[in-house]
């Protein structure tokens, strides 16, 4: 089987390890991976901030980059939700505005071929035990767009539970948003920070060494808060209990094996 | 939408900052919202056909909204036939004027009020006060808000931001000024507080000749008004006074009595997490048993309120907000509401529904209204619980576009083009620049390499808008090599 990896711009620029982990994981499972070089960003930041027209060229580019690929796999629930949920909507709006059906056709063709990583593993490949080894205590934060947008359900937790050596502990209030929300994080920094520190405090209280997620943008926010020891002085944000967990993308855990160890 | 109670509110992020830093408020809100949130989830889980009820509720509302003109005329006819009088109010000022005139004509200087969102939306209490008429709230939580010279911060539990001790202090200080004083001594036990309110309100009920209410539903086929409530105080107001005035938004109509069957199941479970609310009062004009035998009011006035609703109805994406049955489930699950509190939304409609309703009813001209569509992480928890399936995140993004890029809208019945709100020019330029970069993989690669070369500089604080990130968060470390470059090095060029 051949898949095209949509690594996403955030992972391309800031978290290449996640992309490398996906490649390593999929190849271990006997899947051939392509990386179409025309891909960049799905346009989610633009769209969610209210710049639908700036999103359209990126929709077109993404659809072209992955034309002809039967399976497109991405390690981001929110980018998958953007393509599956919002691309068709953007296409319909362009149509209604009398700008032809080009965008709508592109969106309709791409949307059903896009799979978030855990969906691809569980639903398409039919595996939950991916042969990984990760001897740590882990708690999982389901990011909202994967949880509610895509309906990932317990797929990520089933994959984690099958990892040898891994002890999975439940995150209290797991379904509550972490407060990232794209540009929300800078437009409403106080509320965003309050939500994030609450999330971190819940994660730390589980005693987990690793706070795992399947969306690096949410993890960037949580990791940023965790590493900033001096959280805005004078605000009643809950102090983070120490030792605090470190954040890690699910793909990096699933890519680690007993023989090869974690990613270098 | 007029009714200037909230004019000049600061933008949401500014107002929210205060709330986030108020530890007592955050604790009150967290406790209250989490309790009701969990109870709602249990109450809803009892119904195996919840998803179908939800879809049916949405379908009934959508159908009614599509034929709103027809159902409103049918309603008017039915109410008139049952001895009521129907008035049409295009905006808040007109509705306030109509109610004031009706009260004046009775010669009364006092009215008792059933908890109602529509009368708060139009600022009726203030308008009546200006006309020398005192309006007494009779819902316990509304009473707390009114006595505390406060504003409601929740649709269902307007005093959710207050704890028991604060309520006791308000009762002790204020009750005596408006009627029967609070018992002395007064503790902060909920039962004691409720008893104090009961005694205080009982006097009002027995004196009042005029009552003002809203309605949760209006049935077009029969002209029946429906009020859901928990305390029974509403029923007192609806039955004891001689004149009853109901101010109701035009979107509250449903075609048939049978349609209520859906909402009788979904509304109580979504709002108070009850299988059934304790009091459901229904009346049809003056009714066969009303008026003549002295049972119930002898005059009934229905004021149908538009106040921006027809304009909202004209918007294809935004109109679904008019399905709202004001259950407040979306507030109770909203992580932003939980931290920011209701007052930050600058409207009687706080939380997710407020963030999509206020900028449509009032327009996006003011700072607060232009900031509301951005007061959400788009986490989708509101959409998930909404009993009429309003896709609030979809409307938020749609309204963000109106604010950031401008676009078509209907104001006062006229199709207009909204210009982008001020203060978004820099963002617009940045979004454009980012898009131009992202539309060229070669340029993106060059940018990544530049960033990698500068990675040792790794600033801890960014200037400008980036400050909002680095005030509380470290920046992600920049890797030595992008994924794109790793791939090329390892696998050659991409296909
Ligand atoms: S939007 Fe939905 S959940 Fe929120 S108050 Fe209205 S009906 Fe209830």
XYZ file of C-alpha atoms and ligand atoms in Angstrom:
767
model
C 0.000 0.000 0.000
C 1.116 3.533 -0.825
C 0.147 6.655 1.066
C 0.955 10.322 0.721
C 2.040 12.020 3.922
C 0.505 15.427 4.591
C 2.935 16.487 7.277
C 1.286 19.932 7.882
C 3.136 23.232 8.040
C 3.490 23.225 11.824
C 5.211 19.845 11.777
C 7.277 20.677 8.707
C 8.685 23.845 10.239
C 8.721 23.129 13.979
C 8.189 19.416 14.645
C 9.964 17.436 11.908
C 10.432 14.586 14.422
C 6.709 13.924 14.258
C 6.853 13.626 10.482
C 9.899 11.370 10.689
C 8.084 9.244 13.272
C 5.091 8.811 10.965
C 7.370 7.722 8.116
C 9.196 5.249 10.364
C 5.954 3.882 11.788
C 4.149 3.456 8.484
C 7.144 1.873 6.774
C 7.490 -0.556 9.651
C 3.876 -1.540 9.018
C 4.686 -2.226 5.371
C 3.267 0.980 3.922
C 5.146 2.977 1.285
C 5.218 6.683 2.023
C 5.365 9.539 -0.472
C 5.903 13.165 0.408
C 4.417 15.301 -2.368
C 6.630 18.379 -2.392
C 3.859 20.729 -3.518
C 2.199 20.595 -0.108
C 2.474 23.448 2.384
C -0.390 24.415 4.692
C -4.086 23.524 4.631
C -5.040 27.146 5.352
C -6.657 26.504 8.695
C -5.124 29.539 10.449
C -6.450 31.823 7.737
C -9.861 30.206 7.593
C -10.458 30.055 11.323
C -9.422 33.673 11.756
C -11.954 34.833 9.179
C -9.828 35.012 6.030
C -11.670 32.532 3.854
C -10.464 34.147 0.647
C -6.829 33.731 1.671
C -7.583 30.055 2.286
C -8.771 29.355 -1.225
C -5.355 29.272 -2.965
C -4.116 26.917 -0.233
C -7.130 24.661 -0.726
C -6.372 24.534 -4.419
C -2.678 23.870 -3.786
C -3.355 21.105 -1.248
C -5.878 19.396 -3.510
C -3.413 19.506 -6.421
C -0.499 18.255 -4.344
C -2.443 15.157 -3.339
C -4.312 14.525 -6.583
C -3.972 10.880 -7.561
C -3.142 9.636 -4.072
C -5.684 7.169 -2.789
C -4.705 7.655 0.851
C -3.509 10.888 2.398
C -2.330 10.493 5.994
C -1.748 13.375 8.379
C -0.582 13.473 12.005
C -2.962 16.308 12.894
C -6.623 15.973 13.794
C -7.309 19.632 13.225
C -5.770 19.743 9.736
C -7.686 16.588 8.793
C -10.882 18.186 10.109
C -10.111 21.347 8.160
C -9.947 19.392 4.903
C -12.805 17.025 5.573
C -15.257 19.453 7.214
C -14.368 22.912 6.003
C -12.969 22.452 2.483
C -16.363 21.353 1.148
C -17.948 24.313 2.921
C -15.464 26.747 1.359
C -16.162 25.187 -2.024
C -19.915 25.569 -1.605
C -19.587 29.199 -0.582
C -17.444 29.993 -3.631
C -20.058 28.310 -5.785
C -22.839 30.347 -4.217
C -20.838 33.492 -4.771
C -20.908 32.662 -8.470
C -17.257 31.717 -8.807
C -17.751 28.348 -10.409
C -17.483 24.840 -9.061
C -13.681 24.470 -9.290
C -13.037 24.796 -5.554
C -16.015 22.676 -4.625
C -14.895 19.904 -6.966
C -11.337 20.031 -5.627
C -12.621 19.869 -2.036
C -15.042 17.050 -2.757
C -12.364 14.999 -4.425
C -9.778 15.431 -1.660
C -11.882 15.299 1.510
C -12.759 11.576 1.639
C -9.166 10.531 0.913
C -7.714 12.309 3.946
C -7.149 10.275 7.112
C -5.847 11.370 10.457
C -3.033 9.043 11.548
C -4.935 7.070 14.202
C -7.934 6.657 11.888
C -5.650 5.338 9.184
C -3.990 2.859 11.539
C -7.163 1.563 13.152
C -9.710 1.797 10.327
C -7.685 1.348 7.145
C -4.799 -0.848 8.265
C -6.888 -2.504 10.962
C -4.132 -2.498 13.599
C -4.070 -1.319 17.190
C -0.838 -3.034 18.200
C 1.778 -1.357 16.044
C 4.674 -3.149 17.695
C 5.828 -0.138 19.680
C 7.727 -0.113 22.965
C 7.707 2.895 25.276
C 8.397 2.188 28.963
C 6.802 5.300 30.466
C 3.648 6.508 32.184
C 1.571 8.418 29.646
C -1.635 10.430 29.777
C -3.508 11.423 26.623
C -5.144 14.740 25.776
C -7.603 14.378 22.883
C -7.514 17.625 20.926
C -10.951 19.018 20.137
C -10.958 18.852 16.358
C -9.960 15.207 16.417
C -12.348 14.400 19.228
C -15.446 16.284 18.122
C -14.684 17.208 14.508
C -13.476 13.805 13.295
C -14.976 11.641 16.021
C -11.704 9.801 16.696
C -13.219 8.321 19.839
C -10.949 5.947 21.691
C -8.730 5.092 18.701
C -5.684 6.970 20.056
C -6.100 5.440 23.499
C -6.465 1.953 22.076
C -3.240 2.421 20.138
C -1.443 3.671 23.256
C -2.835 0.886 25.428
C -1.305 -1.682 23.069
C 2.196 -0.204 23.357
C 4.474 -2.514 25.354
C 5.873 -1.080 28.558
C 3.506 1.889 28.429
C 1.288 2.626 31.397
C -1.701 4.712 30.293
C -3.328 6.870 32.960
C -6.646 8.656 32.391
C -6.521 12.433 32.171
C -9.291 13.983 34.293
C -11.420 16.369 32.219
C -9.683 15.025 29.114
C -12.379 16.335 26.781
C -11.951 19.943 27.861
C -10.166 22.170 25.392
C -6.526 23.066 26.202
C -7.056 26.713 25.265
C -4.848 26.881 22.173
C -7.471 27.564 19.515
C -5.105 28.936 16.839
C -5.119 32.729 16.865
C -7.299 32.540 19.992
C -4.051 31.942 21.902
C -2.896 35.479 21.082
C -6.250 37.223 20.707
C -7.452 36.055 24.110
C -4.169 35.290 25.885
C -5.554 35.433 29.416
C -8.339 32.928 28.901
C -6.053 30.775 26.752
C -3.403 30.703 29.461
C -5.958 29.960 32.174
C -7.302 27.006 30.186
C -3.817 25.736 29.407
C -2.598 25.891 32.984
C -5.700 24.030 34.144
C -4.993 21.339 31.559
C -1.364 21.051 32.635
C -2.340 20.876 36.284
C -4.725 17.968 35.531
C -2.003 16.207 33.556
C 0.608 16.727 36.271
C -1.795 15.443 38.919
C -1.945 12.073 37.139
C 1.768 11.597 37.820
C 2.382 10.868 34.128
C 5.850 11.442 32.705
C 4.445 12.200 29.270
C 1.461 14.277 28.187
C 0.650 12.817 24.802
C -1.445 14.424 22.080
C -2.121 14.023 18.384
C -1.930 17.707 17.428
C 1.384 19.494 17.795
C -0.172 22.952 17.757
C -2.022 22.219 21.014
C 1.135 20.639 22.394
C 3.186 23.715 21.454
C 0.884 25.789 23.643
C 0.996 23.353 26.561
C 4.738 22.811 26.212
C 5.286 26.575 26.068
C 3.392 26.998 29.328
C 5.209 24.082 30.946
C 8.635 25.417 30.097
C 7.853 28.919 31.265
C 8.501 28.516 34.950
C 7.567 32.059 35.825
C 4.008 32.018 34.513
C 2.829 35.621 34.340
C 3.460 36.934 37.830
C 0.441 38.257 39.654
C -2.126 36.098 37.918
C -3.889 33.360 39.834
C -3.046 30.659 37.331
C -2.628 27.392 39.119
C 1.044 26.712 39.767
C 2.179 23.656 37.831
C 2.956 20.768 40.163
C 6.499 19.421 39.752
C 7.768 17.222 38.307
C 5.632 18.212 35.340
C 5.133 15.907 32.366
C 6.755 16.611 29.018
C 4.649 16.797 25.881
C 5.032 14.319 23.043
C 3.153 13.590 19.835
C 1.455 10.216 19.678
C 3.344 9.301 16.487
C 6.676 9.513 18.287
C 5.486 7.028 20.899
C 4.102 4.655 18.278
C 7.333 4.882 16.267
C 9.530 3.822 19.202
C 10.454 0.125 19.337
C 12.436 -2.064 21.702
C 15.129 -2.723 19.077
C 15.495 0.774 17.675
C 14.509 2.743 20.778
C 12.907 6.167 20.533
C 13.710 8.513 17.677
C 17.266 9.820 17.756
C -30.972 45.561 18.282
C -31.222 48.595 20.482
C -31.444 48.873 24.243
C -28.268 50.510 25.335
C -27.516 48.808 28.630
C -24.229 47.443 27.386
C -23.103 50.264 25.148
C -19.438 51.112 25.499
C -18.455 47.700 26.827
C -14.778 46.966 26.309
C -13.779 44.233 23.888
C -14.046 40.686 25.161
C -10.345 40.034 25.870
C -10.126 43.129 28.079
C -13.247 42.270 30.061
C -12.224 38.632 30.330
C -8.846 39.547 31.807
C -10.546 40.951 34.899
C -12.617 37.805 35.361
C -9.690 35.442 34.858
C -7.825 37.214 37.642
C -10.764 37.084 40.051
C -10.083 33.864 41.930
C -13.422 33.805 43.795
C -15.395 34.295 40.600
C -13.459 31.571 38.801
C -14.046 29.140 41.640
C -17.798 29.966 41.740
C -18.126 29.491 38.000
C -16.083 26.336 37.865
C -18.072 24.670 40.631
C -21.438 25.696 39.198
C -20.787 24.887 35.542
C -19.149 21.536 36.227
C -21.994 20.395 38.476
C -24.717 21.244 35.974
C -22.622 19.962 33.060
C -22.310 16.510 34.592
C -25.965 16.379 35.594
C -27.057 17.341 32.084
C -24.919 14.609 30.574
C -26.604 12.037 32.822
C -30.117 13.338 32.122
C -29.534 13.271 28.366
C -27.948 9.815 28.442
C -31.260 8.448 29.788
C -32.956 9.024 26.448
C -32.064 6.466 23.800
C -33.523 8.673 21.065
C -31.716 11.882 22.031
C -30.080 12.319 18.628
C -33.438 12.029 16.920
C -35.093 14.437 19.330
C -32.279 16.874 18.639
C -32.684 16.543 14.885
C -36.464 16.841 15.191
C -36.150 20.005 17.290
C -33.847 21.554 14.721
C -36.172 20.538 11.888
C -39.282 22.030 13.530
C -37.425 25.276 14.178
C -36.026 25.448 10.656
C -39.405 24.784 9.122
C -41.021 27.472 11.262
C -38.308 29.991 10.465
C -38.702 29.327 6.758
C -42.406 30.158 6.992
C -42.199 32.611 9.871
C -44.445 35.213 8.252
C -47.250 32.720 7.848
C -47.004 31.277 11.371
C -46.849 34.695 13.004
C -50.048 35.788 11.275
C -51.704 32.538 12.272
C -50.574 33.130 15.842
C -51.895 36.684 15.851
C -55.275 35.505 14.663
C -55.462 32.772 17.292
C -54.431 35.094 20.132
C -56.966 37.703 19.051
C -59.666 35.062 18.812
C -58.904 33.989 22.380
C -59.380 37.519 23.685
C -55.764 38.696 23.668
C -54.274 41.714 21.927
C -51.206 41.422 19.704
C -48.676 44.234 19.255
C -45.733 44.241 16.836
C -42.444 45.836 17.890
C -39.711 46.343 15.345
C -37.056 47.174 17.924
C -36.391 47.594 21.637
C -37.589 51.200 21.805
C -40.904 50.356 20.232
C -41.427 47.340 22.501
C -40.595 49.395 25.587
C -42.971 52.135 24.486
C -45.800 49.659 23.947
C -45.347 48.030 27.356
C -45.016 51.362 29.136
C -48.248 52.618 27.565
C -50.162 49.480 28.510
C -48.990 49.752 32.128
C -49.773 53.480 32.247
C -53.282 52.816 30.984
C -53.905 50.572 33.990
C -52.887 53.391 36.321
C -50.439 51.105 38.134
C -46.888 52.093 39.163
C -45.613 48.584 39.830
C -45.268 45.399 37.830
C -44.050 41.933 38.781
C -41.887 40.096 36.302
C -41.461 36.505 35.251
C -37.870 35.680 34.321
C -37.546 36.620 30.668
C -34.606 37.069 28.313
C -36.511 39.196 25.800
C -37.364 41.901 28.347
C -33.728 42.008 29.430
C -32.605 42.209 25.841
C -34.669 45.368 25.364
C -33.812 46.851 28.764
C -37.459 46.971 29.789
C -36.854 47.453 33.524
C -34.787 50.556 32.863
C -37.372 51.908 30.431
C -40.176 51.368 32.933
C -38.143 52.964 35.688
C -37.611 56.023 33.511
C -41.405 56.201 33.190
C -41.812 56.023 36.959
C -42.886 52.369 37.011
C -41.095 49.903 39.294
C -40.484 46.417 37.873
C -39.855 43.652 40.394
C -38.050 40.521 39.299
C -39.576 37.453 40.927
C -37.226 34.715 39.789
C -34.908 34.043 42.740
C -31.701 34.490 40.780
C -33.024 37.547 38.941
C -34.021 38.988 42.304
C -30.454 38.531 43.541
C -29.151 40.296 40.437
C -31.689 43.107 40.733
C -31.145 43.675 44.436
C -27.367 43.576 43.900
C -27.565 46.341 41.207
C -25.831 43.769 39.089
C -26.082 42.274 35.636
C -27.066 38.705 34.843
C -24.114 36.518 33.878
C -25.934 33.367 32.802
C -29.144 32.719 30.863
C -30.641 30.272 33.317
C -28.763 31.083 36.507
C -28.286 34.846 36.246
C -26.524 35.007 39.631
C -24.180 32.102 38.918
C -21.248 34.400 39.672
C -22.449 34.868 43.274
C -21.892 32.496 46.148
C -24.094 32.000 49.213
C -22.317 34.471 51.445
C -22.531 37.184 48.811
C -26.243 36.518 48.351
C -26.909 36.771 52.091
C -25.120 40.118 52.208
C -27.157 41.435 49.278
C -30.451 40.322 50.874
C -29.548 41.898 54.193
C -28.507 45.191 52.667
C -31.168 45.609 49.969
C -34.444 43.799 50.626
C -35.723 46.384 53.093
C -35.375 49.176 50.564
C -37.804 47.531 48.141
C -40.287 45.790 50.375
C -40.265 43.282 53.182
C -36.770 43.226 54.741
C -34.755 40.044 55.146
C -35.278 38.170 58.432
C -32.744 39.046 61.097
C -30.485 37.175 61.699
C -30.029 35.640 58.241
C -27.618 32.788 57.586
C -26.245 31.656 54.231
C -27.963 28.282 54.213
C -29.727 27.917 50.824
C -33.015 27.066 52.543
C -32.861 30.154 54.714
C -32.054 32.344 51.720
C -34.921 30.865 49.703
C -37.320 31.477 52.590
C -36.233 35.116 52.826
C -36.906 35.523 49.114
C -40.247 33.744 49.420
C -41.474 36.097 52.137
C -40.216 39.149 50.291
C -41.822 38.104 47.006
C -45.131 36.916 48.463
C -45.990 40.512 49.269
C -45.264 41.569 45.740
C -47.455 38.853 44.233
C -50.400 39.776 46.421
C -50.195 43.467 45.550
C -49.381 43.331 41.883
C -52.056 44.191 39.327
C -49.790 43.944 36.279
C -47.320 41.226 35.307
C -44.760 41.112 32.525
C -43.428 37.850 31.136
C -41.714 36.337 28.148
C -42.464 32.894 26.770
C -40.430 29.855 25.860
C -42.800 28.894 23.070
C -45.871 30.232 21.279
C -48.125 27.843 19.409
C -49.361 29.286 16.116
C -52.283 26.913 15.647
C -53.862 27.616 19.058
C -52.336 30.934 20.155
C -51.040 29.269 23.313
C -48.130 30.750 25.292
C -45.818 28.400 27.168
C -43.528 29.227 30.098
C -41.139 26.682 31.606
C -39.891 27.396 35.115
C -38.686 25.803 38.311
C -39.867 27.899 41.213
C -43.568 28.522 40.707
C -43.006 32.250 41.019
C -43.665 32.588 37.343
C -47.039 30.920 37.720
C -47.916 33.368 40.498
C -47.242 36.245 38.123
C -49.099 34.586 35.276
C -52.262 33.929 37.277
C -52.663 36.527 40.051
C -52.468 39.948 38.322
C -55.284 41.481 36.291
C -53.198 42.472 33.314
C -50.597 40.221 31.736
C -48.111 41.481 29.155
C -45.825 39.010 27.372
C -42.861 40.219 25.344
C -41.687 37.443 23.056
C -39.151 37.207 20.237
C -40.761 36.301 16.931
C -38.576 33.195 16.610
C -40.289 31.548 19.579
C -43.295 30.398 17.574
C -43.866 26.721 16.715
C -46.580 25.553 14.318
C -48.604 23.065 16.381
C -49.250 22.033 19.948
C -47.784 18.633 19.139
C -44.412 20.185 18.351
C -44.048 20.991 22.035
C -43.616 17.288 22.693
C -40.022 17.500 21.464
C -39.036 20.530 23.479
C -40.798 19.348 26.636
C -38.205 16.584 26.594
C -35.127 18.424 25.385
C -35.371 21.787 27.139
C -35.553 20.686 30.804
C -32.858 18.071 30.367
C -30.561 20.551 28.625
C -31.094 23.443 30.992
C -31.688 22.206 34.538
C -30.842 18.549 33.891
C -34.362 17.592 34.948
C -36.573 15.066 33.199
C -39.348 17.578 33.473
C -39.364 21.094 34.817
C -41.508 21.581 37.945
C -43.844 24.213 36.434
C -45.045 24.458 32.861
C -47.662 27.166 32.507
C -49.701 27.452 29.343
C -52.397 29.968 28.517
C -54.390 30.848 25.464
C -55.454 34.461 25.317
C -57.896 34.910 28.167
C -59.039 31.327 27.742
C -62.519 29.938 28.417
C -62.023 29.820 32.183
C -60.066 33.034 32.483
C -61.153 36.574 33.076
C -64.899 36.219 33.499
C -64.867 34.168 36.692
C -61.996 36.172 38.137
C -59.573 33.347 37.549
C -56.483 34.626 35.797
C -55.884 37.982 34.127
C -58.703 39.888 32.490
C -56.425 41.466 29.899
C -53.658 39.822 27.910
C -51.201 41.633 25.629
C -48.648 39.897 23.438
C -45.770 42.066 22.188
C -44.007 40.337 19.290
C -40.407 41.494 19.183
C -38.186 41.626 16.113
C -35.137 43.655 17.247
C -32.711 42.293 14.644
C -34.246 38.857 14.208
C -35.510 39.354 10.655
C -32.066 40.617 9.662
C -30.516 37.527 11.236
C -32.993 35.334 9.397
C -31.736 36.749 6.098
C -28.281 35.272 6.664
C -27.944 31.746 5.375
C -25.249 30.632 7.815
C -26.197 32.766 10.783
C -29.935 32.125 10.853
C -29.596 28.796 12.661
C -28.894 30.841 15.807
C -32.628 31.625 15.804
C -33.366 27.994 16.633
C -32.034 28.642 20.132
C -34.377 27.655 22.961
C -32.196 29.397 25.588
C -31.421 26.249 27.529
C -27.885 27.456 28.359
C -26.296 24.032 27.928
C -23.704 25.660 25.676
C -22.684 28.066 28.434
C -22.270 25.293 30.942
C -19.867 23.297 28.777
C -17.942 26.263 27.410
C -14.350 26.409 28.701
C -14.098 30.069 27.733
C -17.305 31.030 29.545
C -16.067 29.127 32.574
C -12.979 31.363 32.806
C -14.308 34.647 31.434
C -17.691 34.683 33.150
C -20.900 36.008 31.641
C -20.311 39.726 32.045
C -17.381 39.751 29.632
C -19.788 39.005 26.756
C -21.375 42.426 27.164
C -24.922 41.257 26.545
C -27.802 39.483 28.252
C -26.807 36.560 26.043
C -23.448 35.338 27.297
C -21.399 32.301 26.355
C -21.294 30.639 22.938
C -24.855 31.538 21.942
C -24.206 35.153 22.930
C -21.051 35.201 20.843
C -23.075 34.346 17.739
C -26.336 36.096 18.602
C -25.229 39.542 19.805
C -23.089 40.365 16.740
C -26.044 39.422 14.561
C -28.816 41.158 16.512
C -26.752 44.258 17.258
C -24.341 44.231 14.309
C -20.553 44.220 14.509
C -19.913 47.951 14.870
C -18.974 48.175 18.539
C -15.711 46.902 20.039
C -17.478 44.265 22.080
C -19.592 42.942 19.210
C -16.626 42.818 16.829
C -14.617 40.856 19.402
C -17.288 38.289 20.320
C -16.865 35.999 17.294
C -13.238 35.557 18.352
C -14.109 34.668 21.954
C -13.896 30.937 21.287
C -11.297 28.261 20.622
C -13.772 26.563 18.244
C -13.542 23.478 20.455
C -17.073 22.461 19.475
C -18.336 21.510 22.939
C -21.308 23.889 22.481
C -22.399 22.337 19.202
C -22.161 18.881 20.718
C -24.628 19.643 23.533
C -27.008 22.020 21.761
C -30.487 20.436 21.770
C -31.363 22.121 18.468
C -27.997 21.369 16.832
C -26.844 24.931 16.235
C -23.374 24.701 14.689
C -22.009 27.556 16.762
C -18.375 27.152 15.572
C -19.552 27.448 11.974
C -21.365 30.711 12.726
C -18.377 32.021 14.691
C -16.061 31.516 11.714
C -18.659 33.080 9.427
C -18.898 36.156 11.670
C -15.110 36.350 12.002
C -15.041 36.703 8.242
C -17.565 39.533 8.421
C -15.391 41.333 10.977
C -12.008 40.635 9.411
C -12.766 40.824 5.699
C -16.164 42.449 5.578
C -19.046 40.998 3.634
C -22.761 41.066 2.994
C -25.273 41.405 5.822
C -28.808 42.663 6.317
C -29.391 45.657 8.585
C -32.869 47.032 9.181
C -34.155 44.986 6.308
C -31.668 46.352 3.802
C -28.905 44.308 2.192
C -25.609 46.065 2.945
C -21.890 45.368 2.624
C -20.185 45.409 6.005
C -16.735 46.964 5.866
C -13.926 45.192 7.718
C -13.768 46.279 11.349
C -10.988 48.708 12.187
C -7.919 47.307 13.866
C -7.627 44.301 11.573
C -5.404 45.869 8.895
C -2.100 44.524 10.249
C -3.591 41.078 10.709
C -5.001 41.145 7.208
C -1.570 42.005 5.814
C 0.065 39.250 7.879
C -2.461 36.651 6.749
C -1.891 37.674 3.173
C 1.887 37.523 3.523
C 1.666 34.108 5.164
C -0.542 32.870 2.385
C 1.810 34.168 -0.317
C 4.693 32.369 1.378
C 2.707 29.178 1.884
C 1.540 29.191 -1.695
C 5.150 28.681 -2.821
C 6.881 25.598 -1.416
C 10.264 26.950 -2.585
C 9.803 30.138 -0.612
C 8.635 28.143 2.391
C 11.776 26.018 2.220
C 13.964 29.127 2.020
C 12.139 30.582 5.009
C 12.619 27.382 6.993
C 16.361 27.450 6.312
C 16.600 31.079 7.399
C 14.787 30.220 10.596
C 17.040 27.195 11.212
C 20.140 29.348 10.781
C 18.803 31.856 13.307
C 17.652 29.209 15.761
C 20.356 29.989 18.303
C 18.903 33.481 18.731
C 15.740 31.881 20.191
C 14.126 34.931 21.800
C 12.140 34.437 24.990
C 9.983 37.497 24.438
C 8.538 38.646 21.161
C 7.528 42.223 20.424
C 4.176 43.284 18.952
C 1.297 40.814 18.747
C 3.684 37.917 19.454
C 3.986 39.237 22.985
C 0.594 37.765 23.750
C 2.186 34.353 23.228
C 5.489 34.898 24.990
C 4.032 36.660 28.033
C 3.065 33.279 29.422
C 4.593 30.738 27.039
C 7.996 29.816 25.684
C 8.297 29.625 21.915
C 8.724 26.167 20.423
C 12.406 25.421 19.815
C 13.344 25.680 16.137
C 14.747 22.423 14.752
C 18.068 22.309 12.879
C 16.322 20.923 9.836
C 12.757 21.077 8.563
C 10.882 17.915 7.662
C 11.042 18.942 4.027
C 14.822 19.109 4.122
C 15.074 15.843 6.058
C 12.993 14.135 3.397
C 15.104 15.503 0.558
C 18.317 14.477 2.318
C 17.024 10.987 3.129
C 14.818 10.201 0.171
C 15.737 12.576 -2.605
C 13.124 14.885 -4.045
C 9.457 14.441 -3.333
C 7.258 12.982 -5.948
S -27.487 27.660 21.492
Fe -28.291 25.594 21.869
S -27.258 24.981 23.762
Fe -27.011 27.205 23.643
S -28.735 28.047 24.778
Fe -29.393 27.933 22.656
S -30.419 25.957 22.463
Fe -29.230 25.889 24.349
